[in-house]
mmCIF file of N, CA and C in Angstrom:
data_model
loop_
_atom_site.group_PDB
_atom_site.id
_atom_site.type_symbol
_atom_site.label_atom_id
_atom_site.label_comp_id
_atom_site.label_asym_id
_atom_site.label_seq_id
_atom_site.Cartn_x
_atom_site.Cartn_y
_atom_site.Cartn_z
ATOM 1 N N MET A 7 -1.014 7.628 -6.959
ATOM 2 C CA MET A 7 -1.536 8.296 -8.125
ATOM 3 C C MET A 7 -2.362 7.293 -8.922
ATOM 4 N N ASN A 8 -3.391 7.767 -9.547
ATOM 5 C CA ASN A 8 -4.233 6.961 -10.408
ATOM 6 C C ASN A 8 -3.410 6.466 -11.596
ATOM 7 N N GLN A 9 -3.583 5.199 -11.963
ATOM 8 C CA GLN A 9 -2.790 4.639 -13.064
ATOM 9 C C GLN A 9 -3.059 5.356 -14.374
ATOM 10 N N LYS A 10 -4.303 5.665 -14.645
ATOM 11 C CA LYS A 10 -4.648 6.337 -15.905
ATOM 12 C C LYS A 10 -4.061 7.743 -15.951
ATOM 13 N N LEU A 11 -4.088 8.437 -14.822
ATOM 14 C CA LEU A 11 -3.506 9.775 -14.763
ATOM 15 C C LEU A 11 -1.996 9.713 -14.978
ATOM 16 N N GLY A 12 -1.333 8.759 -14.335
ATOM 17 C CA GLY A 12 0.104 8.597 -14.509
ATOM 18 C C GLY A 12 0.481 8.285 -15.941
ATOM 19 N N LEU A 13 -0.295 7.409 -16.571
ATOM 20 C CA LEU A 13 -0.038 7.070 -17.965
ATOM 21 C C LEU A 13 -0.263 8.289 -18.861
ATOM 22 N N ALA A 14 -1.323 9.039 -18.599
ATOM 23 C CA ALA A 14 -1.607 10.233 -19.389
ATOM 24 C C ALA A 14 -0.489 11.270 -19.245
ATOM 25 N N LEU A 15 0.009 11.459 -18.015
ATOM 26 C CA LEU A 15 1.108 12.410 -17.804
ATOM 27 C C LEU A 15 2.383 11.968 -18.512
ATOM 28 N N ALA A 16 2.674 10.674 -18.457
ATOM 29 C CA ALA A 16 3.871 10.156 -19.131
ATOM 30 C C ALA A 16 3.765 10.354 -20.644
ATOM 31 N N LEU A 17 2.601 10.042 -21.211
ATOM 32 C CA LEU A 17 2.423 10.227 -22.650
ATOM 33 C C LEU A 17 2.481 11.701 -23.032
ATOM 34 N N ALA A 18 1.898 12.563 -22.191
ATOM 35 C CA ALA A 18 1.940 14.005 -22.462
ATOM 36 C C ALA A 18 3.377 14.515 -22.434
ATOM 37 N N ALA A 19 4.175 14.029 -21.481
ATOM 38 C CA ALA A 19 5.575 14.452 -21.404
ATOM 39 C C ALA A 19 6.344 13.993 -22.640
ATOM 40 N N LEU A 20 6.104 12.762 -23.061
ATOM 41 C CA LEU A 20 6.786 12.259 -24.263
ATOM 42 C C LEU A 20 6.372 13.055 -25.502
ATOM 43 N N LEU A 21 5.074 13.325 -25.625
ATOM 44 C CA LEU A 21 4.578 14.078 -26.769
ATOM 45 C C LEU A 21 5.112 15.514 -26.771
ATOM 46 N N ALA A 22 5.054 16.164 -25.608
ATOM 47 C CA ALA A 22 5.547 17.544 -25.512
ATOM 48 C C ALA A 22 7.049 17.604 -25.797
ATOM 49 N N GLY A 23 7.783 16.643 -25.263
ATOM 50 C CA GLY A 23 9.218 16.605 -25.524
ATOM 51 C C GLY A 23 9.521 16.443 -26.998
ATOM 52 N N GLY A 24 8.747 15.581 -27.684
ATOM 53 C CA GLY A 24 8.951 15.364 -29.108
ATOM 54 C C GLY A 24 8.582 16.579 -29.942
ATOM 55 N N VAL A 25 7.480 17.244 -29.582
ATOM 56 C CA VAL A 25 7.028 18.401 -30.352
ATOM 57 C C VAL A 25 7.969 19.580 -30.184
ATOM 58 N N PHE A 26 8.380 19.850 -28.952
ATOM 59 C CA PHE A 26 9.174 21.048 -28.693
ATOM 60 C C PHE A 26 10.683 20.863 -28.894
ATOM 61 N N PHE A 27 11.192 19.661 -28.640
ATOM 62 C CA PHE A 27 12.645 19.481 -28.687
ATOM 63 C C PHE A 27 13.100 18.322 -29.565
ATOM 64 N N GLY A 28 12.193 17.684 -30.272
ATOM 65 C CA GLY A 28 12.566 16.586 -31.165
ATOM 66 C C GLY A 28 12.903 15.321 -30.390
ATOM 67 N N TRP A 29 13.782 14.518 -30.993
ATOM 68 C CA TRP A 29 14.120 13.238 -30.371
ATOM 69 C C TRP A 29 14.820 13.423 -29.033
ATOM 70 N N GLN A 30 15.553 14.522 -28.866
ATOM 71 C CA GLN A 30 16.229 14.771 -27.588
ATOM 72 C C GLN A 30 15.212 15.029 -26.475
ATOM 73 N N GLY A 31 14.123 15.694 -26.813
ATOM 74 C CA GLY A 31 13.063 15.928 -25.837
ATOM 75 C C GLY A 31 12.367 14.640 -25.433
ATOM 76 N N VAL A 32 12.189 13.734 -26.397
ATOM 77 C CA VAL A 32 11.582 12.424 -26.089
ATOM 78 C C VAL A 32 12.487 11.646 -25.141
ATOM 79 N N ILE A 33 13.779 11.654 -25.402
ATOM 80 C CA ILE A 33 14.732 10.954 -24.527
ATOM 81 C C ILE A 33 14.716 11.565 -23.131
ATOM 82 N N PHE A 34 14.671 12.908 -23.053
ATOM 83 C CA PHE A 34 14.624 13.575 -21.751
ATOM 84 C C PHE A 34 13.346 13.209 -20.990
ATOM 85 N N ALA A 35 12.198 13.201 -21.663
ATOM 86 C CA ALA A 35 10.931 12.836 -21.025
ATOM 87 C C ALA A 35 10.954 11.371 -20.607
ATOM 88 N N LEU A 36 11.506 10.519 -21.428
ATOM 89 C CA LEU A 36 11.609 9.102 -21.097
ATOM 90 C C LEU A 36 12.492 8.894 -19.866
ATOM 91 N N THR A 37 13.542 9.675 -19.739
ATOM 92 C CA THR A 37 14.403 9.621 -18.558
ATOM 93 C C THR A 37 13.610 9.980 -17.302
ATOM 94 N N GLY A 38 12.764 11.002 -17.395
ATOM 95 C CA GLY A 38 11.926 11.385 -16.260
ATOM 96 C C GLY A 38 10.938 10.295 -15.882
ATOM 97 N N VAL A 39 10.337 9.646 -16.861
ATOM 98 C CA VAL A 39 9.382 8.564 -16.601
ATOM 99 C C VAL A 39 10.093 7.391 -15.931
ATOM 100 N N VAL A 40 11.255 7.022 -16.430
ATOM 101 C CA VAL A 40 12.011 5.910 -15.830
ATOM 102 C C VAL A 40 12.433 6.254 -14.405
ATOM 103 N N PHE A 41 12.842 7.489 -14.164
ATOM 104 C CA PHE A 41 13.212 7.919 -12.817
ATOM 105 C C PHE A 41 12.029 7.789 -11.869
ATOM 106 N N TRP A 42 10.840 8.207 -12.297
ATOM 107 C CA TRP A 42 9.641 8.105 -11.470
ATOM 108 C C TRP A 42 9.315 6.635 -11.158
ATOM 109 N N LEU A 43 9.440 5.757 -12.160
ATOM 110 C CA LEU A 43 9.199 4.328 -11.938
ATOM 111 C C LEU A 43 10.206 3.740 -10.955
ATOM 112 N N LEU A 44 11.463 4.149 -11.050
ATOM 113 C CA LEU A 44 12.480 3.664 -10.116
ATOM 114 C C LEU A 44 12.200 4.132 -8.686
ATOM 115 N N MET A 45 11.680 5.356 -8.543
ATOM 116 C CA MET A 45 11.324 5.840 -7.206
ATOM 117 C C MET A 45 10.180 5.023 -6.613
ATOM 118 N N GLN A 46 9.193 4.649 -7.433
ATOM 119 C CA GLN A 46 8.081 3.834 -6.958
ATOM 120 C C GLN A 46 8.571 2.439 -6.552
ATOM 121 N N PHE A 47 9.460 1.880 -7.345
ATOM 122 C CA PHE A 47 10.019 0.562 -7.028
ATOM 123 C C PHE A 47 10.830 0.616 -5.737
ATOM 124 N N SER A 48 11.609 1.681 -5.560
ATOM 125 C CA SER A 48 12.395 1.849 -4.343
ATOM 126 C C SER A 48 11.501 1.936 -3.117
ATOM 127 N N ARG A 49 10.390 2.662 -3.220
ATOM 128 C CA ARG A 49 9.433 2.765 -2.110
ATOM 129 C C ARG A 49 8.859 1.391 -1.762
ATOM 130 N N LEU A 50 8.489 0.628 -2.777
ATOM 131 C CA LEU A 50 7.953 -0.714 -2.549
ATOM 132 C C LEU A 50 8.983 -1.601 -1.858
ATOM 133 N N MET A 51 10.220 -1.557 -2.301
ATOM 134 C CA MET A 51 11.264 -2.387 -1.694
ATOM 135 C C MET A 51 11.534 -1.977 -0.249
ATOM 136 N N ARG A 52 11.480 -0.674 0.041
ATOM 137 C CA ARG A 52 11.687 -0.203 1.411
ATOM 138 C C ARG A 52 10.594 -0.729 2.341
ATOM 139 N N VAL A 53 9.360 -0.707 1.894
ATOM 140 C CA VAL A 53 8.245 -1.211 2.702
ATOM 141 C C VAL A 53 8.379 -2.717 2.909
ATOM 142 N N MET A 54 8.714 -3.442 1.869
ATOM 143 C CA MET A 54 8.852 -4.895 1.989
ATOM 144 C C MET A 54 10.041 -5.288 2.866
ATOM 145 N N ARG A 55 11.128 -4.522 2.791
ATOM 146 C CA ARG A 55 12.285 -4.791 3.637
ATOM 147 C C ARG A 55 11.927 -4.617 5.113
ATOM 148 N N MET A 56 11.132 -3.584 5.404
ATOM 149 C CA MET A 56 10.715 -3.342 6.779
ATOM 150 C C MET A 56 9.778 -4.452 7.268
ATOM 151 N N ALA A 57 8.885 -4.918 6.400
ATOM 152 C CA ALA A 57 7.886 -5.907 6.798
ATOM 153 C C ALA A 57 8.451 -7.320 6.897
ATOM 154 N N LYS A 58 9.585 -7.583 6.272
ATOM 155 C CA LYS A 58 10.117 -8.954 6.253
ATOM 156 C C LYS A 58 10.591 -9.439 7.618
ATOM 157 N N ASP A 59 10.926 -8.536 8.514
ATOM 158 C CA ASP A 59 11.467 -8.930 9.804
ATOM 159 C C ASP A 59 10.401 -9.369 10.810
ATOM 160 N N ALA A 60 9.134 -9.056 10.542
ATOM 161 C CA ALA A 60 8.062 -9.403 11.477
ATOM 162 C C ALA A 60 7.324 -10.643 10.977
ATOM 163 N N PRO A 61 6.798 -11.448 11.911
ATOM 164 C CA PRO A 61 6.006 -12.600 11.486
ATOM 165 C C PRO A 61 4.732 -12.148 10.763
ATOM 166 N N ILE A 62 4.290 -12.942 9.822
ATOM 167 C CA ILE A 62 3.095 -12.595 9.048
ATOM 168 C C ILE A 62 1.870 -12.565 9.958
ATOM 169 N N GLY A 63 1.135 -11.472 9.876
ATOM 170 C CA GLY A 63 -0.120 -11.347 10.612
ATOM 171 C C GLY A 63 0.019 -10.885 12.043
ATOM 172 N N HIS A 64 1.232 -10.563 12.499
ATOM 173 C CA HIS A 64 1.418 -10.105 13.887
ATOM 174 C C HIS A 64 1.749 -8.612 13.903
ATOM 175 N N ILE A 65 1.279 -7.939 14.938
ATOM 176 C CA ILE A 65 1.453 -6.500 15.075
ATOM 177 C C ILE A 65 1.632 -6.177 16.551
ATOM 178 N N ASP A 66 2.287 -5.074 16.853
ATOM 179 C CA ASP A 66 2.484 -4.679 18.250
ATOM 180 C C ASP A 66 1.180 -4.274 18.909
ATOM 181 N N SER A 67 0.357 -3.465 18.239
ATOM 182 C CA SER A 67 -0.899 -2.990 18.816
ATOM 183 C C SER A 67 -1.967 -2.881 17.740
ATOM 184 N N ALA A 68 -2.952 -3.761 17.822
ATOM 185 C CA ALA A 68 -4.045 -3.737 16.851
ATOM 186 C C ALA A 68 -4.900 -2.491 17.027
ATOM 187 N N VAL A 69 -5.009 -2.005 18.243
ATOM 188 C CA VAL A 69 -5.810 -0.805 18.508
ATOM 189 C C VAL A 69 -5.180 0.406 17.827
ATOM 190 N N MET A 70 -3.860 0.518 17.856
ATOM 191 C CA MET A 70 -3.187 1.640 17.199
ATOM 192 C C MET A 70 -3.349 1.570 15.680
ATOM 193 N N LEU A 71 -3.263 0.366 15.123
ATOM 194 C CA LEU A 71 -3.486 0.220 13.687
ATOM 195 C C LEU A 71 -4.916 0.609 13.341
ATOM 196 N N ASN A 72 -5.856 0.172 14.147
ATOM 197 C CA ASN A 72 -7.262 0.510 13.942
ATOM 198 C C ASN A 72 -7.469 2.023 13.926
ATOM 199 N N ALA A 73 -6.780 2.732 14.808
ATOM 200 C CA ALA A 73 -6.941 4.188 14.906
ATOM 201 C C ALA A 73 -6.329 4.916 13.709
ATOM 202 N N LYS A 74 -5.315 4.323 13.078
ATOM 203 C CA LYS A 74 -4.615 5.006 11.990
ATOM 204 C C LYS A 74 -5.170 4.689 10.605
ATOM 205 N N LEU A 75 -6.021 3.672 10.500
ATOM 206 C CA LEU A 75 -6.559 3.299 9.191
ATOM 207 C C LEU A 75 -7.569 4.327 8.690
ATOM 208 N N LYS A 76 -7.597 4.481 7.369
ATOM 209 C CA LYS A 76 -8.546 5.398 6.722
ATOM 210 C C LYS A 76 -9.091 4.717 5.473
ATOM 211 N N VAL A 77 -10.335 5.000 5.155
ATOM 212 C CA VAL A 77 -10.936 4.482 3.929
ATOM 213 C C VAL A 77 -10.184 5.058 2.735
ATOM 214 N N GLY A 78 -9.875 4.197 1.757
ATOM 215 C CA GLY A 78 -9.192 4.640 0.554
ATOM 216 C C GLY A 78 -7.687 4.410 0.572
ATOM 217 N N MET A 79 -7.124 4.008 1.707
ATOM 218 C CA MET A 79 -5.683 3.741 1.767
ATOM 219 C C MET A 79 -5.353 2.518 0.910
ATOM 220 N N ARG A 80 -4.189 2.532 0.307
ATOM 221 C CA ARG A 80 -3.703 1.369 -0.429
ATOM 222 C C ARG A 80 -2.964 0.447 0.536
ATOM 223 N N LEU A 81 -2.821 -0.822 0.143
ATOM 224 C CA LEU A 81 -2.110 -1.787 0.980
ATOM 225 C C LEU A 81 -0.684 -1.320 1.232
ATOM 226 N N LEU A 82 -0.077 -0.673 0.248
ATOM 227 C CA LEU A 82 1.285 -0.153 0.389
ATOM 228 C C LEU A 82 1.363 0.945 1.453
ATOM 229 N N GLU A 83 0.238 1.596 1.765
ATOM 230 C CA GLU A 83 0.191 2.589 2.836
ATOM 231 C C GLU A 83 -0.135 1.958 4.180
ATOM 232 N N VAL A 84 -0.806 0.804 4.167
ATOM 233 C CA VAL A 84 -1.168 0.108 5.403
ATOM 234 C C VAL A 84 0.036 -0.641 5.974
ATOM 235 N N LEU A 85 0.851 -1.220 5.115
ATOM 236 C CA LEU A 85 1.985 -2.036 5.578
ATOM 237 C C LEU A 85 2.961 -1.275 6.474
ATOM 238 N N PRO A 86 3.334 -0.025 6.190
ATOM 239 C CA PRO A 86 4.217 0.676 7.128
ATOM 240 C C PRO A 86 3.568 0.918 8.495
ATOM 241 N N LEU A 87 2.257 1.054 8.535
ATOM 242 C CA LEU A 87 1.571 1.223 9.823
ATOM 243 C C LEU A 87 1.604 -0.065 10.622
ATOM 244 N N ALA A 88 1.422 -1.189 9.934
ATOM 245 C CA ALA A 88 1.390 -2.487 10.605
ATOM 246 C C ALA A 88 2.793 -3.035 10.865
ATOM 247 N N ARG A 89 3.750 -2.647 10.049
ATOM 248 C CA ARG A 89 5.130 -3.129 10.134
ATOM 249 C C ARG A 89 5.251 -4.641 9.950
ATOM 250 N N SER A 90 4.256 -5.248 9.306
ATOM 251 C CA SER A 90 4.323 -6.658 8.934
ATOM 252 C C SER A 90 3.301 -6.918 7.842
ATOM 253 N N LEU A 91 3.480 -8.022 7.154
ATOM 254 C CA LEU A 91 2.505 -8.426 6.148
ATOM 255 C C LEU A 91 1.302 -9.032 6.852
ATOM 256 N N GLY A 92 0.121 -8.762 6.365
ATOM 257 C CA GLY A 92 -1.089 -9.315 6.971
ATOM 258 C C GLY A 92 -1.313 -10.752 6.531
ATOM 259 N N ARG A 93 -2.054 -11.489 7.367
ATOM 260 C CA ARG A 93 -2.422 -12.865 7.012
ATOM 261 C C ARG A 93 -3.669 -12.779 6.142
ATOM 262 N N LYS A 94 -3.587 -13.275 4.924
ATOM 263 C CA LYS A 94 -4.705 -13.186 3.981
ATOM 264 C C LYS A 94 -5.734 -14.246 4.344
ATOM 265 N N THR A 95 -6.977 -13.812 4.572
ATOM 266 C CA THR A 95 -8.029 -14.745 4.963
ATOM 267 C C THR A 95 -9.071 -14.947 3.877
ATOM 268 N N ALA A 96 -9.156 -14.049 2.908
ATOM 269 C CA ALA A 96 -10.113 -14.197 1.806
ATOM 270 C C ALA A 96 -9.552 -13.512 0.567
ATOM 271 N N SER A 97 -9.952 -14.028 -0.588
ATOM 272 C CA SER A 97 -9.474 -13.445 -1.838
ATOM 273 C C SER A 97 -10.473 -12.484 -2.457
ATOM 274 N N GLU A 98 -11.753 -12.732 -2.249
ATOM 275 C CA GLU A 98 -12.759 -11.863 -2.860
ATOM 276 C C GLU A 98 -13.798 -11.473 -1.844
ATOM 277 N N PRO A 99 -13.852 -10.306 -1.319
ATOM 278 C CA PRO A 99 -12.872 -9.240 -1.459
ATOM 279 C C PRO A 99 -11.603 -9.572 -0.675
ATOM 280 N N GLU A 100 -10.503 -8.948 -1.050
ATOM 281 C CA GLU A 100 -9.234 -9.200 -0.371
ATOM 282 C C GLU A 100 -9.356 -8.809 1.094
ATOM 283 N N THR A 101 -9.028 -9.748 1.974
ATOM 284 C CA THR A 101 -9.149 -9.508 3.410
ATOM 285 C C THR A 101 -7.853 -9.932 4.091
ATOM 286 N N PHE A 102 -7.301 -9.031 4.906
ATOM 287 C CA PHE A 102 -6.077 -9.298 5.643
ATOM 288 C C PHE A 102 -6.341 -9.098 7.131
ATOM 289 N N VAL A 103 -5.675 -9.904 7.966
ATOM 290 C CA VAL A 103 -5.859 -9.817 9.411
ATOM 291 C C VAL A 103 -4.498 -9.670 10.083
ATOM 292 N N TRP A 104 -4.427 -8.759 11.053
ATOM 293 C CA TRP A 104 -3.258 -8.587 11.907
ATOM 294 C C TRP A 104 -3.707 -8.803 13.341
ATOM 295 N N THR A 105 -2.914 -9.553 14.133
ATOM 296 C CA THR A 105 -3.258 -9.856 15.516
ATOM 297 C C THR A 105 -2.112 -9.434 16.421
ATOM 298 N N ASP A 106 -2.448 -8.839 17.575
ATOM 299 C CA ASP A 106 -1.419 -8.423 18.526
ATOM 300 C C ASP A 106 -1.260 -9.475 19.620
ATOM 301 N N PRO A 107 -0.279 -9.327 20.538
ATOM 302 C CA PRO A 107 -0.048 -10.324 21.590
ATOM 303 C C PRO A 107 -1.249 -10.539 22.518
ATOM 304 N N GLY A 108 -2.133 -9.571 22.651
ATOM 305 C CA GLY A 108 -3.322 -9.710 23.488
ATOM 306 C C GLY A 108 -4.485 -10.351 22.764
ATOM 307 N N GLU A 109 -4.246 -10.910 21.580
ATOM 308 C CA GLU A 109 -5.247 -11.562 20.741
ATOM 309 C C GLU A 109 -6.311 -10.613 20.197
ATOM 310 N N VAL A 110 -6.042 -9.313 20.231
ATOM 311 C CA VAL A 110 -6.913 -8.341 19.578
ATOM 312 C C VAL A 110 -6.490 -8.308 18.118
ATOM 313 N N SER A 111 -7.461 -8.331 17.192
ATOM 314 C CA SER A 111 -7.104 -8.369 15.785
ATOM 315 C C SER A 111 -7.846 -7.292 15.000
ATOM 316 N N VAL A 112 -7.236 -6.926 13.891
ATOM 317 C CA VAL A 112 -7.832 -5.978 12.952
ATOM 318 C C VAL A 112 -7.977 -6.705 11.628
ATOM 319 N N GLU A 113 -9.202 -6.708 11.104
ATOM 320 C CA GLU A 113 -9.482 -7.319 9.810
ATOM 321 C C GLU A 113 -9.724 -6.190 8.816
ATOM 322 N N VAL A 114 -8.901 -6.133 7.781
ATOM 323 C CA VAL A 114 -8.966 -5.051 6.793
ATOM 324 C C VAL A 114 -9.448 -5.630 5.469
ATOM 325 N N VAL A 115 -10.476 -5.012 4.899
ATOM 326 C CA VAL A 115 -11.042 -5.453 3.629
ATOM 327 C C VAL A 115 -10.667 -4.440 2.545
ATOM 328 N N LEU A 116 -10.091 -4.952 1.447
ATOM 329 C CA LEU A 116 -9.696 -4.101 0.331
ATOM 330 C C LEU A 116 -10.497 -4.489 -0.910
ATOM 331 N N GLU A 117 -10.957 -3.490 -1.629
ATOM 332 C CA GLU A 117 -11.592 -3.710 -2.923
ATOM 333 C C GLU A 117 -10.908 -2.802 -3.920
ATOM 334 N N GLN A 118 -10.502 -3.389 -5.040
ATOM 335 C CA GLN A 118 -9.736 -2.693 -6.075
ATOM 336 C C GLN A 118 -8.472 -2.069 -5.489
ATOM 337 N N GLY A 119 -7.848 -2.762 -4.540
ATOM 338 C CA GLY A 119 -6.582 -2.334 -3.969
ATOM 339 C C GLY A 119 -6.668 -1.238 -2.927
ATOM 340 N N ARG A 120 -7.875 -0.864 -2.508
ATOM 341 C CA ARG A 120 -8.044 0.207 -1.515
ATOM 342 C C ARG A 120 -8.870 -0.284 -0.340
ATOM 343 N N VAL A 121 -8.566 0.235 0.849
ATOM 344 C CA VAL A 121 -9.301 -0.138 2.055
ATOM 345 C C VAL A 121 -10.727 0.383 1.946
ATOM 346 N N THR A 122 -11.689 -0.524 2.120
ATOM 347 C CA THR A 122 -13.095 -0.108 2.116
ATOM 348 C C THR A 122 -13.647 -0.049 3.537
ATOM 349 N N HIS A 123 -13.275 -1.029 4.354
ATOM 350 C CA HIS A 123 -13.659 -1.000 5.761
ATOM 351 C C HIS A 123 -12.764 -1.956 6.543
ATOM 352 N N TRP A 124 -12.798 -1.838 7.860
ATOM 353 C CA TRP A 124 -12.001 -2.684 8.738
ATOM 354 C C TRP A 124 -12.774 -2.907 10.022
ATOM 355 N N THR A 125 -12.393 -3.966 10.732
ATOM 356 C CA THR A 125 -13.079 -4.334 11.965
ATOM 357 C C THR A 125 -12.045 -4.659 13.033
ATOM 358 N N LEU A 126 -12.232 -4.094 14.224
ATOM 359 C CA LEU A 126 -11.402 -4.429 15.382
ATOM 360 C C LEU A 126 -12.129 -5.522 16.149
ATOM 361 N N GLN A 127 -11.458 -6.644 16.365
ATOM 362 C CA GLN A 127 -12.096 -7.773 17.047
ATOM 363 C C GLN A 127 -11.321 -8.067 18.335
ATOM 364 N N ARG A 128 -12.041 -7.975 19.435
ATOM 365 C CA ARG A 128 -11.441 -8.262 20.745
ATOM 366 C C ARG A 128 -11.803 -9.675 21.144
ATOM 367 N N PRO A 129 -10.920 -10.360 21.905
ATOM 368 C CA PRO A 129 -11.223 -11.738 22.323
ATOM 369 C C PRO A 129 -12.332 -11.750 23.372
ATOM 370 N N GLU A 130 -13.032 -12.876 23.434
ATOM 371 C CA GLU A 130 -14.070 -13.058 24.459
ATOM 372 C C GLU A 130 -13.382 -13.168 25.812
ATOM 373 N N THR A 131 -13.908 -12.422 26.822
ATOM 374 C CA THR A 131 -13.277 -12.419 28.145
ATOM 375 C C THR A 131 -13.679 -13.596 28.997
ATOM 376 N N GLY A 132 -14.858 -14.179 28.766
ATOM 377 C CA GLY A 132 -15.279 -15.326 29.549
ATOM 378 C C GLY A 132 -15.860 -14.956 30.909
ATOM 379 N N GLN A 133 -15.985 -13.673 31.201
ATOM 380 C CA GLN A 133 -16.567 -13.242 32.466
ATOM 381 C C GLN A 133 -18.068 -13.105 32.292
ATOM 382 N N ASP A 134 -18.851 -13.533 33.335
ATOM 383 C CA ASP A 134 -20.317 -13.437 33.263
ATOM 384 C C ASP A 134 -20.823 -12.248 34.006
#
C-alpha cells in the first residue's frame, strides 16, 4: 500500500472514531491501526526468517526468478521468490544480484523501493 494512502486511512479512522464515538472510538481506531502495523511487521519477519537460511546472493534457479519478476514489485515481494537476500552491488540505483549453481545470475535494479528492470546474465561458454 502507498504510504500516503495508509497514513490518510489511519487518520480518517481516528477522526471518524472521535467524531462518531468520542474517545472510545479513537481508542478503537488506534487499536485497528496498531493491529495493521503488527501484521506488516509479522510479514517482514516471516520473509527474513525464510531468507536467513540461504547464503546471500545464491538462488536455486536464476531463470525461474527472472520469469517471475514484474516491474513495480517491492523488494519484500522479490525476497520470497528468491528465498535469499540478494548481494548488493550498487547503492544508486539500488542493485541486487542473485546467482545460481550454473553461474547464471539475475541483476535486479530498484528505484524508490520498486523493481524498475532486471537482467538475466548467462556465463560465457567459451565455444567458438
